[in-house]
Coordinates of C-alpha atoms in Angstrom, one line a residue:
X166 CA -172.8 -96.6 144.4
X167 CA -169.5 -97.7 143.5
X168 CA -166.5 -95.0 144.2
X169 CA -166.2 -94.6 140.1
X170 CA -170.0 -93.2 140.0
X171 CA -169.4 -91.3 143.5
X172 CA -165.8 -89.7 141.5
X173 CA -168.2 -88.8 138.3
X174 CA -170.9 -87.2 140.3
X175 CA -168.5 -85.2 142.5
X176 CA -166.8 -83.7 139.2
X177 CA -170.2 -83.2 137.4
X178 CA -171.2 -81.1 140.7
X179 CA -167.6 -78.9 140.6
X180 CA -168.5 -78.9 136.9
X181 CA -172.0 -77.5 137.8
X182 CA -170.4 -75.0 140.3
X183 CA -167.9 -73.6 138.1
X184 CA -170.7 -72.8 135.5
X185 CA -172.6 -70.9 138.4
X186 CA -169.6 -69.0 139.5
X187 CA -169.0 -67.9 135.7
X188 CA -172.4 -66.6 135.5
X189 CA -172.1 -64.9 138.4
X190 CA -168.9 -63.3 137.5
X191 CA -170.0 -62.6 134.5
X192 CA -173.1 -60.7 135.5
X193 CA -171.0 -58.9 137.9
X194 CA -168.6 -57.9 135.4
X195 CA -171.7 -56.5 133.2
X196 CA -172.8 -54.5 135.7
X197 CA -169.4 -53.1 136.8
X198 CA -169.1 -52.4 133.4
X199 CA -172.6 -50.5 133.3
X200 CA -171.2 -48.7 136.1
X201 CA -168.4 -47.5 135.0
X202 CA -170.1 -45.9 132.1
X203 CA -172.7 -44.3 134.1
X204 CA -170.1 -42.7 136.4
X205 CA -168.3 -41.5 132.8
X206 CA -171.1 -40.3 131.5
X207 CA -171.8 -38.4 134.7
X208 CA -168.8 -36.8 135.1
X209 CA -168.7 -35.8 131.5
X210 CA -171.8 -34.1 131.9
X211 CA -170.3 -32.6 135.4
X212 CA -167.1 -31.4 133.8
X213 CA -169.6 -29.6 130.6
X214 CA -171.5 -28.0 133.1
X215 CA -168.7 -26.3 135.0
X216 CA -167.0 -25.3 131.4
X217 CA -169.9 -24.2 130.0
X218 CA -170.6 -22.6 133.4
X219 CA -167.3 -20.7 134.3
X220 CA -165.0 -21.0 131.3
X221 CA -166.7 -21.4 127.4
X222 CA -170.1 -21.7 126.2
X223 CA -171.5 -21.4 122.7
X224 CA -173.9 -19.3 120.9
X225 CA -175.5 -19.1 117.4
X226 CA -176.0 -15.6 115.7
X227 CA -179.3 -14.7 115.0
X228 CA -178.9 -12.2 112.9
X229 CA -176.9 -10.1 109.9
X230 CA -175.4 -7.3 111.9
X231 CA -171.7 -8.7 112.4
X232 CA -171.6 -9.5 108.6
X233 CA -169.2 -10.4 107.0
X234 CA -167.3 -11.1 110.3
X235 CA -170.4 -13.3 111.5
X236 CA -173.1 -15.0 109.2
X237 CA -176.9 -16.0 110.3
X238 CA -176.3 -19.4 112.4
X239 CA -173.0 -19.4 112.5
X240 CA -171.8 -20.7 116.1
X241 CA -169.4 -19.6 118.1
X242 CA -167.6 -20.3 121.4
X243 CA -167.3 -17.5 123.6
X244 CA -164.7 -17.2 126.8
X245 CA -166.5 -16.5 129.8
X246 CA -163.3 -15.2 131.7
X247 CA -163.8 -12.1 129.9
X248 CA -164.1 -9.6 131.9
X249 CA -164.1 -11.0 135.3
X250 CA -160.4 -12.5 135.1
X251 CA -159.6 -10.8 131.5
X252 CA -159.7 -7.3 130.7
X253 CA -161.8 -6.1 127.8
X254 CA -159.7 -4.5 124.8
X255 CA -160.6 -2.4 121.8
X256 CA -161.8 -4.5 118.9
X257 CA -163.4 -7.4 121.3
X258 CA -166.2 -9.2 119.4
X259 CA -168.5 -10.0 122.8
X260 CA -171.6 -11.3 123.4
X261 CA -173.8 -9.3 126.1
X262 CA -177.4 -8.9 127.9
X263 CA -179.6 -6.7 126.2
X264 CA -179.1 -3.2 127.9
X265 CA -182.8 -2.6 127.7
X266 CA -184.9 -2.3 125.0
X267 CA -182.5 -3.3 122.5
X268 CA -184.1 -6.4 121.2
X269 CA -188.0 -7.1 120.5
X270 CA -190.0 -9.4 122.3
X271 CA -190.0 -13.0 121.0
X272 CA -192.8 -15.7 120.5
X273 CA -191.1 -18.6 121.2
X274 CA -192.5 -21.7 119.0
X275 CA -194.0 -24.4 120.7
X276 CA -190.8 -27.7 120.2
X277 CA -191.4 -31.1 119.7
X278 CA -191.2 -32.7 123.1
X279 CA -188.4 -34.8 122.1
X280 CA -186.2 -32.1 120.3
X281 CA -187.0 -29.6 123.7
X282 CA -185.4 -32.4 125.8
X283 CA -182.3 -33.1 123.5
X284 CA -181.8 -29.0 123.5
X285 CA -182.2 -29.1 127.1
X286 CA -179.2 -31.8 127.5
X287 CA -177.1 -29.8 124.8
X288 CA -178.0 -26.7 126.8
X289 CA -176.7 -28.0 130.2
X290 CA -173.6 -28.8 128.8
X291 CA -173.6 -25.7 126.8
X292 CA -173.3 -27.2 123.2
X293 CA -176.1 -25.2 122.7
X294 CA -177.5 -21.5 123.6
X295 CA -181.7 -21.6 123.3
X296 CA -181.1 -18.3 125.0
X297 CA -178.9 -16.7 122.3
X298 CA -182.0 -14.4 121.3
X299 CA -181.9 -13.2 124.6
X300 CA -178.3 -11.8 123.8
X301 CA -176.6 -9.5 121.6
X302 CA -172.9 -9.8 119.9
X303 CA -170.8 -6.3 119.0
X304 CA -167.5 -5.5 118.6
X305 CA -166.3 -3.2 121.4
X306 CA -165.3 0.5 120.1
X307 CA -164.9 2.6 123.2
X308 CA -163.9 1.5 126.6
X309 CA -164.5 3.5 129.8
X310 CA -163.2 6.9 129.5
X311 CA -162.7 6.6 125.3
X312 CA -163.9 10.0 123.2
X313 CA -165.4 8.5 120.2
X314 CA -166.4 10.4 117.2
X315 CA -168.0 10.0 114.1
X316 CA -166.9 10.8 111.6
X317 CA -164.0 13.0 110.4
X318 CA -163.6 14.1 107.0
X319 CA -162.6 10.5 105.8
X320 CA -165.2 9.0 107.0
X321 CA -163.6 7.2 109.5
X322 CA -164.5 6.6 113.4
X323 CA -161.9 8.5 115.6
X324 CA -161.2 7.1 119.3
X325 CA -159.3 9.2 121.2
X326 CA -158.4 11.4 118.4
X327 CA -156.9 8.4 116.5
X328 CA -158.7 7.4 113.2
X329 CA -159.7 3.8 112.6
X330 CA -159.2 1.8 109.7
X331 CA -161.7 -0.6 109.9
X332 CA -160.8 -3.8 107.5
X333 CA -164.0 -5.7 109.2
X334 CA -166.4 -3.6 108.5
X335 CA -169.3 -4.2 105.5
X336 CA -171.1 -0.7 104.4
X337 CA -173.1 -0.3 101.1
X338 CA -171.5 0.2 97.6
X339 CA -171.2 4.2 97.5
X340 CA -171.4 4.9 100.9
X341 CA -168.2 6.9 102.6
X342 CA -169.1 7.0 105.9
X343 CA -168.1 3.9 108.5
X344 CA -171.2 4.7 110.1
X345 CA -174.7 6.0 109.2
X346 CA -175.3 8.3 112.4
X347 CA -173.1 11.2 113.5
X348 CA -172.0 11.0 116.9
X349 CA -169.4 12.4 119.7
X350 CA -169.5 10.6 122.9
X351 CA -167.4 10.3 125.9
X352 CA -168.0 6.4 127.3
X353 CA -168.7 6.8 130.8
X354 CA -167.0 4.5 133.7
X355 CA -168.2 0.7 133.9
X356 CA -169.6 1.2 130.5
X357 CA -168.8 0.3 126.5
X358 CA -169.2 1.6 122.8
X359 CA -170.1 -1.3 120.7
X360 CA -171.0 -1.6 116.9
X361 CA -172.2 -4.2 114.8
X362 CA -169.6 -5.1 111.8
X363 CA -172.5 -4.4 109.2
X364 CA -172.7 -0.9 110.5
X365 CA -175.6 0.3 108.0
X366 CA -177.6 -2.6 109.1
X367 CA -176.5 -2.9 113.1
X368 CA -178.7 -1.5 116.3
X369 CA -175.8 -0.8 118.1
X370 CA -174.4 1.9 120.5
X371 CA -174.9 4.6 117.2
X372 CA -178.3 3.6 116.7
X373 CA -179.1 3.8 120.7
X374 CA -177.5 7.3 121.4
X375 CA -180.3 8.8 122.1
X376 CA -182.0 6.0 124.3
X377 CA -182.3 7.2 127.8
X378 CA -178.9 4.6 128.4
X379 CA -177.3 6.8 125.6
X380 CA -176.5 3.7 123.6
X381 CA -174.0 2.6 126.2
X382 CA -173.7 -1.0 127.3
X383 CA -172.7 -1.8 131.2
X384 CA -169.9 -3.9 131.6
X385 CA -171.6 -5.8 134.3
X386 CA -174.0 -7.4 131.0
X387 CA -171.2 -8.9 129.1
X388 CA -171.3 -12.8 129.1
X389 CA -168.0 -13.2 127.3
X390 CA -165.6 -12.7 124.5
X391 CA -166.2 -14.4 121.2
X392 CA -163.2 -16.3 120.9
X393 CA -164.0 -18.6 117.6
X394 CA -166.6 -19.8 115.2
X395 CA -167.1 -23.4 115.9
X396 CA -169.8 -24.2 113.1
X397 CA -170.3 -25.1 110.2
X398 CA -166.7 -26.4 109.6
X399 CA -166.1 -24.4 106.3
X400 CA -166.3 -21.1 108.4
X401 CA -163.8 -22.4 111.5
X402 CA -162.1 -19.1 112.1
X403 CA -160.4 -17.3 115.5
X404 CA -162.3 -14.1 115.9
X405 CA -159.4 -11.0 115.5
X406 CA -159.7 -8.0 117.6
X407 CA -157.5 -6.2 115.1
X408 CA -154.9 -4.7 117.2
X409 CA -153.2 -2.9 114.6
X410 CA -156.7 -0.8 113.9
X411 CA -156.6 0.1 117.9
X412 CA -153.3 0.6 117.5
X413 CA -152.6 4.1 120.0
X414 CA -155.8 4.4 120.9
X415 CA -155.3 3.5 124.9
X416 CA -156.2 6.5 127.0
X417 CA -152.8 5.7 128.8
X418 CA -151.0 5.6 125.7
X419 CA -152.7 8.9 124.7
X420 CA -152.3 11.0 127.9
X421 CA -148.5 10.5 127.6

């Protein structure tokens, strides 16, 4: 073999080695890329799970008891820092676990395995709430110690001797009372008096006033305060607690 031939052989060998090194680097690059994508995905799942567990989560509305504020199948975002880290206030719309006998037993229909798997993942990160039917949503009318009465001569609810002008309620045409059932209650410590905005179609505290619980909801049952309607897009809105409606009803203000 001549020197020229050896030079060509060496050059050919170098090119082969370069191609091999390039393929190895390319293969390693794709593996690193896939690893990074997987780590980002897992981190996103973990962050979403932590947000759902400690900060916010999503629920859907299964009934008409809060119309016209909330419609059936609306999706809402709930702040889970309330009531543990942020105080409850009059007018707050809250999600809570059944205090006992408020919900009728429901039969779960078997779901397609794929739909069930997707729902399980979305539930894990807080984007769906398959347990929405196990919770209720109402507006806080009475806090611990409040005296709540229905109704005065004008058909208004009265809290701590302050009549409420409630722009958010829905009542049937021709009705003059803020709610169908009369009551006169004082909210015990650690409990709430809650009512639906669709007053004549809401199994709320007034509806359950003759239950063993007296219609009161333990604060410990509260999952969180509903902040906004997130879906559908044309219904997007912050949920107001109407501070003007409840101005002057706080016990510390009344006792002054």
